[in-house]
Amino acid sequence: MNKKIFPLMAAAAMMLLTACYHDKHEFTPNEFDGKPVGYVAPQLLWEDEADAAAIGSINALSFQVQGANGVSQARSFSSIEESADWLQQLPAGEYDILVTADMDEPSGYVLTATGTPAENMLTPTSVSLKDAASSPRPSWYAVTHVTIREEEITVAQFKLQRLLPTLTINVTGVPAGTTVAIAVEQVAESVLLTEKDANGRYGVIQSAETKADFGLLSPAADDATVLRLDGKRLMPTAASQSRSLLRITTTEADGNVLVSTADCPRMELGRYYTLDFQYAALAPYMRFEAMTISDWQEGWTISGEILNPTNK
């Protein structure tokens, strides 16, 4: 179920916008050489209603507007509240709009817009991370299409989609003096935000790969025999790969090193993944399978049979 950011105010806000427009449009300067114009106002929704708690922390909101008539506009805001007052004048016509939330360079994201529009009017825009293992703050994005009509206000609805998957790892029963390090391989370098995937959802994971090396796991606060990777955000599994691959490097107190491969299900956009296993189950190759926890959460458990890597 989608939850609007201002669910009880939408109708009242629309009435207020319309009243303000009719009060002011006669002396609002036409920014487009006298062409027939209308207005667009944003209305933000959450794809996952649990994200609504982030409303107060979002401080980098950007809109990219591109029309079939060649008109383009870009606006940025420091809060969702500030963006709610935005009323953008545009010539009548068809437009596509991309919005990103907290997907900014100071947070570790890199947005690249280049090439010729394909599926819509927007310049193809992709996002990558400055550092694949930086685990930046959460971010969201959405694309919508609007028709601007003369002397009308059009409310553009955006269903904000979470970009990065989140990975948690728990290793239990770890002997004293033993360390465990994790690196996630076959991670996508980027995601194309402005095109749809095979399911009709905006956000196409790209095939180019990189590695996210998270280093040593940390002891749990209440149990030193449990080592954790606690909620790290990273890019999803590369489109060229059918599964995720984790390299687990264990160094025992006597200096003995074991490198294990954890063959896991794919990580997709915006989902939560938890990998749990016993230290005693470590082997050179382990295959994990998915267990659905909720629409957005998935647990990975060892399959029970240690398979030969050549028979994956």
PDB file of N, CA, C and O in Angstrom, residues 255-280:
ATOM      1  N   GLY A 255      46.797 -17.621  13.378  1.00  0.00           N
ATOM      2  CA  GLY A 255      47.235 -17.095  12.090  1.00  0.00           C
ATOM      3  C   GLY A 255      46.756 -17.888  10.893  1.00  0.00           C
ATOM      4  O   GLY A 255      46.971 -17.473   9.745  1.00  0.00           O
ATOM      5  N   ASN A 256      46.098 -19.006  11.123  1.00  0.00           N
ATOM      6  CA  ASN A 256      45.583 -19.803  10.006  1.00  0.00           C
ATOM      7  C   ASN A 256      44.476 -19.041   9.286  1.00  0.00           C
ATOM      8  O   ASN A 256      43.566 -18.489   9.914  1.00  0.00           O
ATOM      9  N   VAL A 257      44.535 -19.031   7.943  1.00  0.00           N
ATOM     10  CA  VAL A 257      43.576 -18.269   7.136  1.00  0.00           C
ATOM     11  C   VAL A 257      42.740 -19.211   6.282  1.00  0.00           C
ATOM     12  O   VAL A 257      43.270 -20.110   5.618  1.00  0.00           O
ATOM     13  N   LEU A 258      41.426 -18.996   6.312  1.00  0.00           N
ATOM     14  CA  LEU A 258      40.501 -19.743   5.458  1.00  0.00           C
ATOM     15  C   LEU A 258      39.707 -18.750   4.614  1.00  0.00           C
ATOM     16  O   LEU A 258      39.118 -17.810   5.148  1.00  0.00           O
ATOM     17  N   VAL A 259      39.711 -18.949   3.306  1.00  0.00           N
ATOM     18  CA  VAL A 259      38.912 -18.114   2.411  1.00  0.00           C
ATOM     19  C   VAL A 259      37.732 -18.934   1.913  1.00  0.00           C
ATOM     20  O   VAL A 259      37.913 -20.001   1.316  1.00  0.00           O
ATOM     21  N   SER A 260      36.526 -18.454   2.189  1.00  0.00           N
ATOM     22  CA  SER A 260      35.310 -19.165   1.804  1.00  0.00           C
ATOM     23  C   SER A 260      34.543 -18.359   0.774  1.00  0.00           C
ATOM     24  O   SER A 260      34.592 -17.120   0.761  1.00  0.00           O
ATOM     25  N   THR A 261      33.801 -19.062  -0.065  1.00  0.00           N
ATOM     26  CA  THR A 261      32.908 -18.428  -1.023  1.00  0.00           C
ATOM     27  C   THR A 261      31.475 -18.723  -0.618  1.00  0.00           C
ATOM     28  O   THR A 261      31.088 -19.877  -0.463  1.00  0.00           O
ATOM     29  N   ALA A 262      30.698 -17.647  -0.430  1.00  0.00           N
ATOM     30  CA  ALA A 262      29.265 -17.794  -0.140  1.00  0.00           C
ATOM     31  C   ALA A 262      28.498 -17.444  -1.404  1.00  0.00           C
ATOM     32  O   ALA A 262      28.509 -16.300  -1.858  1.00  0.00           O
ATOM     33  N   ASP A 263      27.866 -18.430  -1.987  1.00  0.00           N
ATOM     34  CA  ASP A 263      27.078 -18.280  -3.213  1.00  0.00           C
ATOM     35  C   ASP A 263      25.637 -18.002  -2.788  1.00  0.00           C
ATOM     36  O   ASP A 263      24.959 -18.874  -2.266  1.00  0.00           O
ATOM     37  N   CYS A 264      25.182 -16.752  -3.006  1.00  0.00           N
ATOM     38  CA  CYS A 264      23.901 -16.303  -2.451  1.00  0.00           C
ATOM     39  C   CYS A 264      22.955 -15.832  -3.546  1.00  0.00           C
ATOM     40  O   CYS A 264      23.381 -15.552  -4.670  1.00  0.00           O
ATOM     41  N   PRO A 265      21.658 -15.715  -3.244  1.00  0.00           N
ATOM     42  CA  PRO A 265      20.713 -15.167  -4.224  1.00  0.00           C
ATOM     43  C   PRO A 265      21.075 -13.741  -4.603  1.00  0.00           C
ATOM     44  O   PRO A 265      21.848 -13.062  -3.913  1.00  0.00           O
ATOM     45  N   ARG A 266      20.518 -13.275  -5.691  1.00  0.00           N
ATOM     46  CA  ARG A 266      20.752 -11.902  -6.142  1.00  0.00           C
ATOM     47  C   ARG A 266      20.264 -10.877  -5.115  1.00  0.00           C
ATOM     48  O   ARG A 266      19.307 -11.116  -4.390  1.00  0.00           O
ATOM     49  N   MET A 267      20.929  -9.741  -5.106  1.00  0.00           N
ATOM     50  CA  MET A 267      20.433  -8.585  -4.368  1.00  0.00           C
ATOM     51  C   MET A 267      19.816  -7.617  -5.368  1.00  0.00           C
ATOM     52  O   MET A 267      20.444  -7.250  -6.365  1.00  0.00           O
ATOM     53  N   GLU A 268      18.566  -7.227  -5.101  1.00  0.00           N
ATOM     54  CA  GLU A 268      17.843  -6.343  -5.997  1.00  0.00           C
ATOM     55  C   GLU A 268      17.715  -4.945  -5.391  1.00  0.00           C
ATOM     56  O   GLU A 268      18.069  -4.718  -4.234  1.00  0.00           O
ATOM     57  N   LEU A 269      17.180  -4.028  -6.163  1.00  0.00           N
ATOM     58  CA  LEU A 269      17.063  -2.645  -5.727  1.00  0.00           C
ATOM     59  C   LEU A 269      16.191  -2.507  -4.476  1.00  0.00           C
ATOM     60  O   LEU A 269      15.088  -3.060  -4.404  1.00  0.00           O
ATOM     61  N   GLY A 270      16.699  -1.790  -3.497  1.00  0.00           N
ATOM     62  CA  GLY A 270      15.901  -1.351  -2.366  1.00  0.00           C
ATOM     63  C   GLY A 270      15.479  -2.391  -1.348  1.00  0.00           C
ATOM     64  O   GLY A 270      14.703  -2.087  -0.442  1.00  0.00           O
ATOM     65  N   ARG A 271      15.986  -3.610  -1.429  1.00  0.00           N
ATOM     66  CA  ARG A 271      15.528  -4.655  -0.513  1.00  0.00           C
ATOM     67  C   ARG A 271      16.520  -4.873   0.636  1.00  0.00           C
ATOM     68  O   ARG A 271      17.652  -4.409   0.590  1.00  0.00           O
ATOM     69  N   TYR A 272      16.058  -5.600   1.649  1.00  0.00           N
ATOM     70  CA  TYR A 272      16.870  -5.889   2.830  1.00  0.00           C
ATOM     71  C   TYR A 272      17.219  -7.374   2.846  1.00  0.00           C
ATOM     72  O   TYR A 272      16.340  -8.226   2.669  1.00  0.00           O
ATOM     73  N   TYR A 273      18.493  -7.676   3.112  1.00  0.00           N
ATOM     74  CA  TYR A 273      18.958  -9.056   3.109  1.00  0.00           C
ATOM     75  C   TYR A 273      19.723  -9.346   4.396  1.00  0.00           C
ATOM     76  O   TYR A 273      20.527  -8.524   4.860  1.00  0.00           O
ATOM     77  N   THR A 274      19.475 -10.524   4.967  1.00  0.00           N
ATOM     78  CA  THR A 274      20.168 -10.952   6.180  1.00  0.00           C
ATOM     79  C   THR A 274      20.747 -12.343   5.959  1.00  0.00           C
ATOM     80  O   THR A 274      20.024 -13.272   5.578  1.00  0.00           O
ATOM     81  N   LEU A 275      22.057 -12.464   6.201  1.00  0.00           N
ATOM     82  CA  LEU A 275      22.768 -13.734   6.062  1.00  0.00           C
ATOM     83  C   LEU A 275      23.207 -14.192   7.445  1.00  0.00           C
ATOM     84  O   LEU A 275      23.957 -13.497   8.126  1.00  0.00           O
ATOM     85  N   ASP A 276      22.717 -15.352   7.891  1.00  0.00           N
ATOM     86  CA  ASP A 276      23.060 -15.911   9.196  1.00  0.00           C
ATOM     87  C   ASP A 276      23.719 -17.276   9.009  1.00  0.00           C
ATOM     88  O   ASP A 276      23.207 -18.116   8.261  1.00  0.00           O
ATOM     89  N   PHE A 277      24.835 -17.490   9.715  1.00  0.00           N
ATOM     90  CA  PHE A 277      25.415 -18.835   9.697  1.00  0.00           C
ATOM     91  C   PHE A 277      26.328 -19.026  10.907  1.00  0.00           C
ATOM     92  O   PHE A 277      26.830 -18.069  11.506  1.00  0.00           O
ATOM     93  N   GLN A 278      26.532 -20.279  11.252  1.00  0.00           N
ATOM     94  CA  GLN A 278      27.421 -20.652  12.342  1.00  0.00           C
ATOM     95  C   GLN A 278      28.867 -20.685  11.850  1.00  0.00           C
ATOM     96  O   GLN A 278      29.147 -21.144  10.741  1.00  0.00           O
ATOM     97  N   TYR A 279      29.761 -20.220  12.698  1.00  0.00           N
ATOM     98  CA  TYR A 279      31.187 -20.272  12.342  1.00  0.00           C
ATOM     99  C   TYR A 279      31.618 -21.705  12.024  1.00  0.00           C
ATOM    100  O   TYR A 279      32.400 -21.949  11.102  1.00  0.00           O
ATOM    101  N   ALA A 280      31.069 -22.662  12.758  1.00  0.00           N
ATOM    102  CA  ALA A 280      31.437 -24.070  12.564  1.00  0.00           C
ATOM    103  C   ALA A 280      31.036 -24.596  11.190  1.00  0.00           C
ATOM    104  O   ALA A 280      31.558 -25.618  10.734  1.00  0.00           O
TER     105      ALA A 280
END
